[in-house]
mmCIF file of C-alpha atoms in Angstrom:
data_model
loop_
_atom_site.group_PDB
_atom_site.id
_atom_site.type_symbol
_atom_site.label_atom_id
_atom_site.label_comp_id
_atom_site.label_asym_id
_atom_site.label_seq_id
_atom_site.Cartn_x
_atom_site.Cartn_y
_atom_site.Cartn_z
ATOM 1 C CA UNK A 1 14.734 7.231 -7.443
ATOM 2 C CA UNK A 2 11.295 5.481 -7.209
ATOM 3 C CA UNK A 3 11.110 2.278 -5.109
ATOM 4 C CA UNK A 4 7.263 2.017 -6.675
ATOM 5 C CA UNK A 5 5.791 0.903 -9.551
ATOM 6 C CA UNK A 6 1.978 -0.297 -10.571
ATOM 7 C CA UNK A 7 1.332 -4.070 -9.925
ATOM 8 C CA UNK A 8 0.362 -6.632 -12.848
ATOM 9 C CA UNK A 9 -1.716 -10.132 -12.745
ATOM 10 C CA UNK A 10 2.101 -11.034 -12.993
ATOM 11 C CA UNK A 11 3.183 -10.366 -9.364
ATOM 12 C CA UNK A 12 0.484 -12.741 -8.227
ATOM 13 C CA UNK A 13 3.263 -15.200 -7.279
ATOM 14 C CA UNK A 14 5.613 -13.202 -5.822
ATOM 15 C CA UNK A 15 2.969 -11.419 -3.584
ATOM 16 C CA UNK A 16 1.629 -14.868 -2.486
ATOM 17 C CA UNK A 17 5.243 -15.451 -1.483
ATOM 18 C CA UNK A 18 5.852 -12.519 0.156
ATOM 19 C CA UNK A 19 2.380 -12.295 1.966
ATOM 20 C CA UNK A 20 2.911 -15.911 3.252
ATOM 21 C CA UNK A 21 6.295 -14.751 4.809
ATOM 22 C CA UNK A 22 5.123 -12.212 6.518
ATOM 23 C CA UNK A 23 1.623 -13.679 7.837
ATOM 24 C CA UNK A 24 2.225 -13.106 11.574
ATOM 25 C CA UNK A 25 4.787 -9.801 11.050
ATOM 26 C CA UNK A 26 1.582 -8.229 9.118
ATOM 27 C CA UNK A 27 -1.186 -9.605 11.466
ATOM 28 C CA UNK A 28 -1.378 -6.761 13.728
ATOM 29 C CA UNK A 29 -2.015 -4.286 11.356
ATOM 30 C CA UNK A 30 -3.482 -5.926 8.434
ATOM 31 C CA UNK A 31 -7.392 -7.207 8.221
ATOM 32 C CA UNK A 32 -8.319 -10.257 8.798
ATOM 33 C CA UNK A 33 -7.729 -12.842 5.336
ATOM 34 C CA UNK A 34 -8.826 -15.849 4.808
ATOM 35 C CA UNK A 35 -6.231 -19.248 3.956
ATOM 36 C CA UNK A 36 -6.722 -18.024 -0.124
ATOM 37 C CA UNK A 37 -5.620 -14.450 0.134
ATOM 38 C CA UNK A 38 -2.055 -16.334 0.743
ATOM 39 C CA UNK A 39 -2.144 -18.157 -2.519
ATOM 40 C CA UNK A 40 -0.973 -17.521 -5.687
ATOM 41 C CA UNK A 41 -4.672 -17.537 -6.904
ATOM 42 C CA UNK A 42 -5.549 -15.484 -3.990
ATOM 43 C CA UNK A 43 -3.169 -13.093 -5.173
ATOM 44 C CA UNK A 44 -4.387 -12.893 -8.406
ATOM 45 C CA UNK A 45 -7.610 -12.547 -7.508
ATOM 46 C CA UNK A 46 -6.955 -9.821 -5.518
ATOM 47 C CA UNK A 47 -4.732 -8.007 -8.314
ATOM 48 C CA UNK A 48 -7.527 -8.743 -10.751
ATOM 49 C CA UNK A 49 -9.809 -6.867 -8.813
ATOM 50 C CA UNK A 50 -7.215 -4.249 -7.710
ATOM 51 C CA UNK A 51 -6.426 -3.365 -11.503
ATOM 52 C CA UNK A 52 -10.208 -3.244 -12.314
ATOM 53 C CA UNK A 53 -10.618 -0.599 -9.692
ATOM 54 C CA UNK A 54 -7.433 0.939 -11.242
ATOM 55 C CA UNK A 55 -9.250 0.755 -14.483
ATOM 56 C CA UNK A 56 -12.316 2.876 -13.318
ATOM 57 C CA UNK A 57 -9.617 5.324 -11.843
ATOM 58 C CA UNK A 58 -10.715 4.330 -8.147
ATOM 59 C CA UNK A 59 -7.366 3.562 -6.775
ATOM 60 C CA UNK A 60 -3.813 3.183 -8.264
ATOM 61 C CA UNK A 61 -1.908 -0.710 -6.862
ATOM 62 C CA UNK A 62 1.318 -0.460 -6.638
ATOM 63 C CA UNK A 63 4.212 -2.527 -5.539
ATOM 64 C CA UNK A 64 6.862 -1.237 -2.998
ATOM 65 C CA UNK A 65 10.196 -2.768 -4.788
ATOM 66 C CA UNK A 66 13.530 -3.271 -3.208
ATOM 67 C CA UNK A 67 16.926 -2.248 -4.672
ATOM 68 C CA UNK A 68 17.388 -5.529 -5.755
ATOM 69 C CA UNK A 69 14.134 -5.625 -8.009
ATOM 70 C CA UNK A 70 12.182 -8.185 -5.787
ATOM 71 C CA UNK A 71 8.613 -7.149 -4.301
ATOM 72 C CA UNK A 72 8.924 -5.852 -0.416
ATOM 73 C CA UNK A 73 5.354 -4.842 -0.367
ATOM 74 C CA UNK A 74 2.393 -2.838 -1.688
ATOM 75 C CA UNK A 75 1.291 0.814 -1.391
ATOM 76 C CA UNK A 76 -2.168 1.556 -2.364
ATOM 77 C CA UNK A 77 -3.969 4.846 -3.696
ATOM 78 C CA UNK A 78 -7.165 3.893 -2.628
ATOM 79 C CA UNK A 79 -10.768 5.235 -2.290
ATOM 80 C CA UNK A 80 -10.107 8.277 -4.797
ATOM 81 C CA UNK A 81 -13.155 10.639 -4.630
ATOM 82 C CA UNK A 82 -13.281 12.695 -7.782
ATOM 83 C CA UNK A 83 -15.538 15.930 -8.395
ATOM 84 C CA UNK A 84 -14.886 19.090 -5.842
ATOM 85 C CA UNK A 85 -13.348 16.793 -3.146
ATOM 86 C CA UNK A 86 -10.034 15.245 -5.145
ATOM 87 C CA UNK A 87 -9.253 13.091 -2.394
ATOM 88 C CA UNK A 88 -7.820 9.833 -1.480
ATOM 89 C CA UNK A 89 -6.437 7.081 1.306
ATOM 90 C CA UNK A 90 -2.849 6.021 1.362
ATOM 91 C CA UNK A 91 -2.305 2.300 2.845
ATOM 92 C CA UNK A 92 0.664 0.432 2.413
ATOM 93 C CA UNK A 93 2.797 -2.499 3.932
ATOM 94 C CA UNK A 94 6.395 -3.305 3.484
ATOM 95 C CA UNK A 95 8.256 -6.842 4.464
ATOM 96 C CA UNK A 96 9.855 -7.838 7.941
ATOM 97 C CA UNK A 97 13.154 -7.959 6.073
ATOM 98 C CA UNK A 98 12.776 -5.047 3.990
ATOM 99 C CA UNK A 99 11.842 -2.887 7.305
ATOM 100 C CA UNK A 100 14.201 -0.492 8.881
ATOM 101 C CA UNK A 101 15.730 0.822 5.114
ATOM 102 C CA UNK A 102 13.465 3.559 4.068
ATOM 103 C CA UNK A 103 11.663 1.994 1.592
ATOM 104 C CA UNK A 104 8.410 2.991 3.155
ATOM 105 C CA UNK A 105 9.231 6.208 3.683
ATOM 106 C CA UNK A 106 10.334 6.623 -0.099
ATOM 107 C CA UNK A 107 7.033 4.456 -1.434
ATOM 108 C CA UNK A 108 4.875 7.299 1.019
ATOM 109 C CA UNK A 109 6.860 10.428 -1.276
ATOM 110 C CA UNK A 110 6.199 8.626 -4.471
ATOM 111 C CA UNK A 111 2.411 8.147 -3.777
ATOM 112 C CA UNK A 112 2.104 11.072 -3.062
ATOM 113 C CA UNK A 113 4.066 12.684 -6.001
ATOM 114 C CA UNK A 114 1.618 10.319 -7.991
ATOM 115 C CA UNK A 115 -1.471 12.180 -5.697
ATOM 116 C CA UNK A 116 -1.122 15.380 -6.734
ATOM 117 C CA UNK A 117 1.229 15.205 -10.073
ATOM 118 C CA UNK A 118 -0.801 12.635 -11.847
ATOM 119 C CA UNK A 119 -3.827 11.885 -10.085
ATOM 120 C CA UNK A 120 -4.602 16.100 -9.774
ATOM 121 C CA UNK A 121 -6.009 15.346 -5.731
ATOM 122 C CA UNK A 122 -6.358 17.689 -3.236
ATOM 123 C CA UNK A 123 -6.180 15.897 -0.283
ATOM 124 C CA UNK A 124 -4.515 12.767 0.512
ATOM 125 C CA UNK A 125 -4.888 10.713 3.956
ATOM 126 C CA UNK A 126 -3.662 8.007 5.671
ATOM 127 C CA UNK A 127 -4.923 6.249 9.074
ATOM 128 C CA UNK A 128 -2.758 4.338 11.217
ATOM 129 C CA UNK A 129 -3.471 2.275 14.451
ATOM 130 C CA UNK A 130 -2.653 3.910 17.458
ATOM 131 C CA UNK A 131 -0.139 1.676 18.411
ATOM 132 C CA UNK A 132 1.850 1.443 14.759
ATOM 133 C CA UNK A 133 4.266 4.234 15.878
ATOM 134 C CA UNK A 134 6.744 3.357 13.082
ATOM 135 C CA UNK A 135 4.045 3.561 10.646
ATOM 136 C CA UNK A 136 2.890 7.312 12.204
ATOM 137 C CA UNK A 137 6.742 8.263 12.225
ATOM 138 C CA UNK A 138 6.742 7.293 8.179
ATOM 139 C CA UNK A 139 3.735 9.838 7.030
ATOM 140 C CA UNK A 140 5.490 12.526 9.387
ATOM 141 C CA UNK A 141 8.889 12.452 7.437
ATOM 142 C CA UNK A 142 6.629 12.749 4.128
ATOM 143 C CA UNK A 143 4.611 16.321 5.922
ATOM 144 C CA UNK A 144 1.751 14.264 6.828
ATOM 145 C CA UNK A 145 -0.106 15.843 10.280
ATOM 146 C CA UNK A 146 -1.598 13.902 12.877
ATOM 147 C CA UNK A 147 -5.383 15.491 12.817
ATOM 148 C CA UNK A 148 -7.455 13.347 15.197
ATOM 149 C CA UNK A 149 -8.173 9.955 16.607
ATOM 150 C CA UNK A 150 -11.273 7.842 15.303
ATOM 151 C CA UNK A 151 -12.921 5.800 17.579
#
C-alpha cells in the first residue's frame, strides 16, 4: 500500500504544523530555515515553488502520510537530470512521532517505484550525514549501496 502521495498548495497548513513540531527533532539533519519556513505562508511558499519545479518535471513533492491520513512528512524526487543521465536525489523526513513504524522505509520503495516506473530514471541517489545511521539503515532495506563519503 502507498504511504505517499504528491503535495498540494493545500497541505500548506498541515506542513506548517507538522514542521513547527518537529523544529528541534529535524534540526540536525535539516538546513538551516528561517522563522517563515514554519508558517503556514512559509509553507505555501515553499509548495508553490515545489509544484512549479514539479511542473517543469524537475522534481516530484510528495507527502509521507500516516495510516490515519494525517501528514508525517515529505519525500522529495529532486534534482532530476533528464537526457543520457536519467538521474535523480531522494531526500525525505518523517515526524518524531511517526518514527520507528516503517513509514520511511515504505515512502523510500514508493519513490523509487515512482523513479524508474514513471519517471523512466536510471539512477537514483540519496546522501545521508554520517552520523544519521537510521536514515543509512532506511535506503539499505530499499537495495540502496553505500558508495563513498563526500567531504
Amino acid at each position: 500500500m502507498a504511504v505517499t502521495r504528491l503535495l498540494s498548495i493545500g497541505d500548506a497548513e498541515e506542513l506548517a504544523s507538522v514542521v513547527s513540531e518537529n523544529r528541534d527533532f529535524l534540526a540536525p539533519w535539516e538546513p538551516l530555515h528561517n522563522d517563515a519556513y514554519y508558517t503556514v505562508d512559509g509553507q505555501r511558499d515553499n509548495l508553490r515553488r515545489a509544484l512549479d519545479a514539479y511542473a517543469r518535471e524537475a522534481l516530484v513533492p510528495l507527502a509521507i502520510v500516516a495510516e490515519d491520513g494525517q501528514v508525517a512528512g515529505r519525500i522529495t524526487i529532486n534534482s532530476i537530470t533528464r537526457g543520457a543521465f536519467q538521474s535523480a536525489t531522494l531526500g525525505y523526513w518523517v515526524s518524531q512521532s511517526h518514527n520507528g513504524r516503517g513509514l520511511a522505509t515504505a515512502a523510500v520503495a514508493d519513490a523509487i517505484d515512482a523513479s524508474f516506473k514513471e519517471l523512466g530514471l536510471h539512477r537514483l541517489q540519496a546522501e545521508t550525514l554520517l552520523h544519521n545511521a537510521p536514515s543509512q539503515a532506511v535506503l539499505i532495506r530499499n537495495g540502496f549501496q553505500p558508495f563513498a563519503i563526500a567531504p
